[in-house]
Coordinates of C-alpha atoms in Angstrom, one line a residue:
X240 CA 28.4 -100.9 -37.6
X241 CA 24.8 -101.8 -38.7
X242 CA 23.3 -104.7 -37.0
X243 CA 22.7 -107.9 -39.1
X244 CA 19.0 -107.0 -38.8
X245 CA 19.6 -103.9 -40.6
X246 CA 21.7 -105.4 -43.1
X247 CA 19.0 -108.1 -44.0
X248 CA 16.3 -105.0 -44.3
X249 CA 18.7 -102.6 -46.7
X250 CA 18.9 -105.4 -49.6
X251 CA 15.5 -106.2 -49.4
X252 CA 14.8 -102.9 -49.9
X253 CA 17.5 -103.1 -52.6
X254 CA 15.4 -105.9 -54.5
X255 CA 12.1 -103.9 -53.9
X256 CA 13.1 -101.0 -55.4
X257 CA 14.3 -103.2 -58.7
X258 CA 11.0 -104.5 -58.4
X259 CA 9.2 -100.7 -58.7
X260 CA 11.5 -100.2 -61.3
X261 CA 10.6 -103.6 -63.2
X262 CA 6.5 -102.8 -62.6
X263 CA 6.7 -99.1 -63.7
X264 CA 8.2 -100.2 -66.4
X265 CA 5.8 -102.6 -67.5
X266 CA 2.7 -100.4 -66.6
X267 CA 4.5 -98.1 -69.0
X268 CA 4.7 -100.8 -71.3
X269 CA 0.8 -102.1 -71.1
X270 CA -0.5 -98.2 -71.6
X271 CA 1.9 -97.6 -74.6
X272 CA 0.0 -101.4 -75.8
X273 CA -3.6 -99.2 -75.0
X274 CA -2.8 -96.1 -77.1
X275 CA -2.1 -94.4 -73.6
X276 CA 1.0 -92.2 -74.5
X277 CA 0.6 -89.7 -71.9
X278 CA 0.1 -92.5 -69.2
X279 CA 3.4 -94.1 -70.5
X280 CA 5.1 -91.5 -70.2
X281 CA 4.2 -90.9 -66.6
X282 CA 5.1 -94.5 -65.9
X283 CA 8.5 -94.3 -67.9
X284 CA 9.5 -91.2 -66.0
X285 CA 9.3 -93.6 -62.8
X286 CA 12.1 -96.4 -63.7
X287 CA 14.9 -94.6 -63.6
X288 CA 13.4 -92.6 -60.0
X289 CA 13.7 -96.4 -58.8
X290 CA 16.8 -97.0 -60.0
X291 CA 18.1 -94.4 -58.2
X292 CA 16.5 -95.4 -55.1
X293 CA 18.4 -98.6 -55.4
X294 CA 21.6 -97.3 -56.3
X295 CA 21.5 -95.0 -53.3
X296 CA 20.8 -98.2 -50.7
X297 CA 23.6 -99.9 -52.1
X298 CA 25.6 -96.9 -51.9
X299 CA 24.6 -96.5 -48.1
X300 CA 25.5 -100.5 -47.3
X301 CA 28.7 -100.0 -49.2
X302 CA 29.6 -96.7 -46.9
X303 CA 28.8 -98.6 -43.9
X304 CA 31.3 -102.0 -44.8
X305 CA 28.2 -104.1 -45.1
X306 CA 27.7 -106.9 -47.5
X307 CA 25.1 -105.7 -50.6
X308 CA 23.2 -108.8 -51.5
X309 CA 20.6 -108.2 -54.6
X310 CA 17.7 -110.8 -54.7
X311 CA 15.7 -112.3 -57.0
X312 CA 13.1 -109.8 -58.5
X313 CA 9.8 -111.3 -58.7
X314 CA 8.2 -110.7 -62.6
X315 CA 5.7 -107.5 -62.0
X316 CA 2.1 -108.1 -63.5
X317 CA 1.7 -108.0 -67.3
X318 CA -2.1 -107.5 -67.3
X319 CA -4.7 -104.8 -65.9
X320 CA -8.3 -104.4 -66.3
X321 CA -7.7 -100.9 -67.4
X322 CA -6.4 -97.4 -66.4
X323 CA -7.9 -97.2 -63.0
X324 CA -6.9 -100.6 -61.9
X325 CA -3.1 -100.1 -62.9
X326 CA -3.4 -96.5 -61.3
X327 CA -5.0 -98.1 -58.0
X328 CA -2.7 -100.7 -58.2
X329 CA 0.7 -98.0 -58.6
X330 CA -0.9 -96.5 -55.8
X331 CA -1.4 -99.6 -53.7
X332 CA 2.5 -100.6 -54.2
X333 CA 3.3 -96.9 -53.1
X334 CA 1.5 -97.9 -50.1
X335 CA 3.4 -101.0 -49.1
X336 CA 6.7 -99.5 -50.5
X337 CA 5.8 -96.5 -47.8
X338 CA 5.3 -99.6 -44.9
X339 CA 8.6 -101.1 -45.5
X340 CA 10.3 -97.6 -45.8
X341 CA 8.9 -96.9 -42.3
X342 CA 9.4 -100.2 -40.7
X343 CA 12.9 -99.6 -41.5
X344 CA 12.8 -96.4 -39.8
X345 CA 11.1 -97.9 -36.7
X346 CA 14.0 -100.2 -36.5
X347 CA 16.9 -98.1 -37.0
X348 CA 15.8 -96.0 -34.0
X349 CA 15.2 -99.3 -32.1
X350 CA 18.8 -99.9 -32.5
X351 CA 19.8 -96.6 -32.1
X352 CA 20.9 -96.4 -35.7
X353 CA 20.9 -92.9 -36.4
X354 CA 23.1 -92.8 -39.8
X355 CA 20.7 -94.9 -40.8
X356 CA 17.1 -93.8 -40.0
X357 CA 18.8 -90.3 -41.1
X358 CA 19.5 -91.8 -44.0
X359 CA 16.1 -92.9 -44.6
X360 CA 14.2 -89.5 -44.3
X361 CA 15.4 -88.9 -47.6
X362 CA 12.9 -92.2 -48.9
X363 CA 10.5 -90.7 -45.7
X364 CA 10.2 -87.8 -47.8
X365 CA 9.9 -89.5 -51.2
X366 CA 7.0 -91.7 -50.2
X367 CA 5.0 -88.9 -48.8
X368 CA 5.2 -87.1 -52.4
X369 CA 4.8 -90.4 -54.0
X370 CA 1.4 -91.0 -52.2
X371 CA 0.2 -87.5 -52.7
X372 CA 1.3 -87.1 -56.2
X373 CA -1.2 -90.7 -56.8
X374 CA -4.2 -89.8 -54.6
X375 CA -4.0 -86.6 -56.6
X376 CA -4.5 -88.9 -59.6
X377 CA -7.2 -90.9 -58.3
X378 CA -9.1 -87.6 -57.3
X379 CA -8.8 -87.1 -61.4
X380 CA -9.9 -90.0 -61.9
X381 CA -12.9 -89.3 -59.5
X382 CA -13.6 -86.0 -60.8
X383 CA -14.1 -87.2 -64.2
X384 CA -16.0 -90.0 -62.9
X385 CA -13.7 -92.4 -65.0
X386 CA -14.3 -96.2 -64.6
X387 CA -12.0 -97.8 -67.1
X388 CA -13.9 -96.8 -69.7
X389 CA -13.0 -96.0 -73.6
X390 CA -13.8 -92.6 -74.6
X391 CA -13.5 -89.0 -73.0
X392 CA -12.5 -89.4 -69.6
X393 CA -10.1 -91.9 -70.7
X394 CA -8.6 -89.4 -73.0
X395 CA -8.5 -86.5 -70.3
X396 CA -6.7 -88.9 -67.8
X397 CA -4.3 -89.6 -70.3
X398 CA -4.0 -86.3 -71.1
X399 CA -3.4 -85.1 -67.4
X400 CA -0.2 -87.8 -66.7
X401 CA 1.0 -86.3 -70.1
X402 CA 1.4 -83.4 -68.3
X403 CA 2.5 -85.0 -65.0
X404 CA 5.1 -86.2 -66.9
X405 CA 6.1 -83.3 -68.8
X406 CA 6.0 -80.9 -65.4
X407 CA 6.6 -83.3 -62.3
X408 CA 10.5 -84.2 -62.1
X409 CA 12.3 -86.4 -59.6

């Protein structure tokens, strides 16, 4: 039986993963807005990679006879400086999305809630590849010593989450 604790921690992480869903989605959005079809792309492929991550918390509390509360999900950002600030800040979410994946962790083996923190290696896992597959990015970004800026190394970043999207699958 999971602890109320636990409980409280699974929806939230229920609502933050409709959250992911919601901002990839309107990254994808914004870039599609900037003529940034590859970068939409890469963001689109993400929504439904969230939506699954939802669906399987749910699942989970629903296995374990617990009450599956979805929250309110807070409206994502609608406006970025440019490329590199939306990929910073997709990598900055990853980030907290990583802390909150772990913190549940910490806590299921506080309470000696195995099903549950082996449940969460699967998201354990995820992260990891989520944070390497966007500090890869970022050393792109680096390596073509884009700023934001219009013109070629715009184009080639677009160009390389075209093909992130076309060859990385969830």
């Amino acid at each position: 039986m999971l602890k109320p604790e636990m409980i409280a921690k699974l929806n939230e992480q229920i609502t933050a993963e409709m959250y992911a869903s919601n901002l990839y989605l309107q990254m994808s959005a914004w870039c599609e807005e900037q003529g940034l079809s590859g970068a939409a792309a890469f963001f689109r492929q993400h929504v439904p990679e969230e939506l699954s991550h939802r669906d399987k918390f749910i699942d989970y509390l629903i296995e374990c006879d617990a009450p599956v509360t979805v929250g309110a999900v807070a409206a994502p950002p609608t406006e970025f400086k440019n490329l590199v600030d939306m990929i910073n800040k997709a990598f900055e979410h990853e980030l907290k999305v990583t802390a909150l994946i772990n913190a549940m962790a910490e806590m299921a083996l506080d309470f000696k809630d195995f099903n549950t923190f082996n449940m969460l290696q699967f998201f354990i896992a995820e992260q990891r590849e989520e944070e390497v597959l966007f500090r890869g990015i970022l050393d792109q970004v680096k390596l073509v010593a884009f700023k934001g800026e219009t013109g070629e190394a715009m184009y080639l970043i677009n160009q390389y989450l075209q093909r992130l999207a076309t060859t990385h699958s969830h």
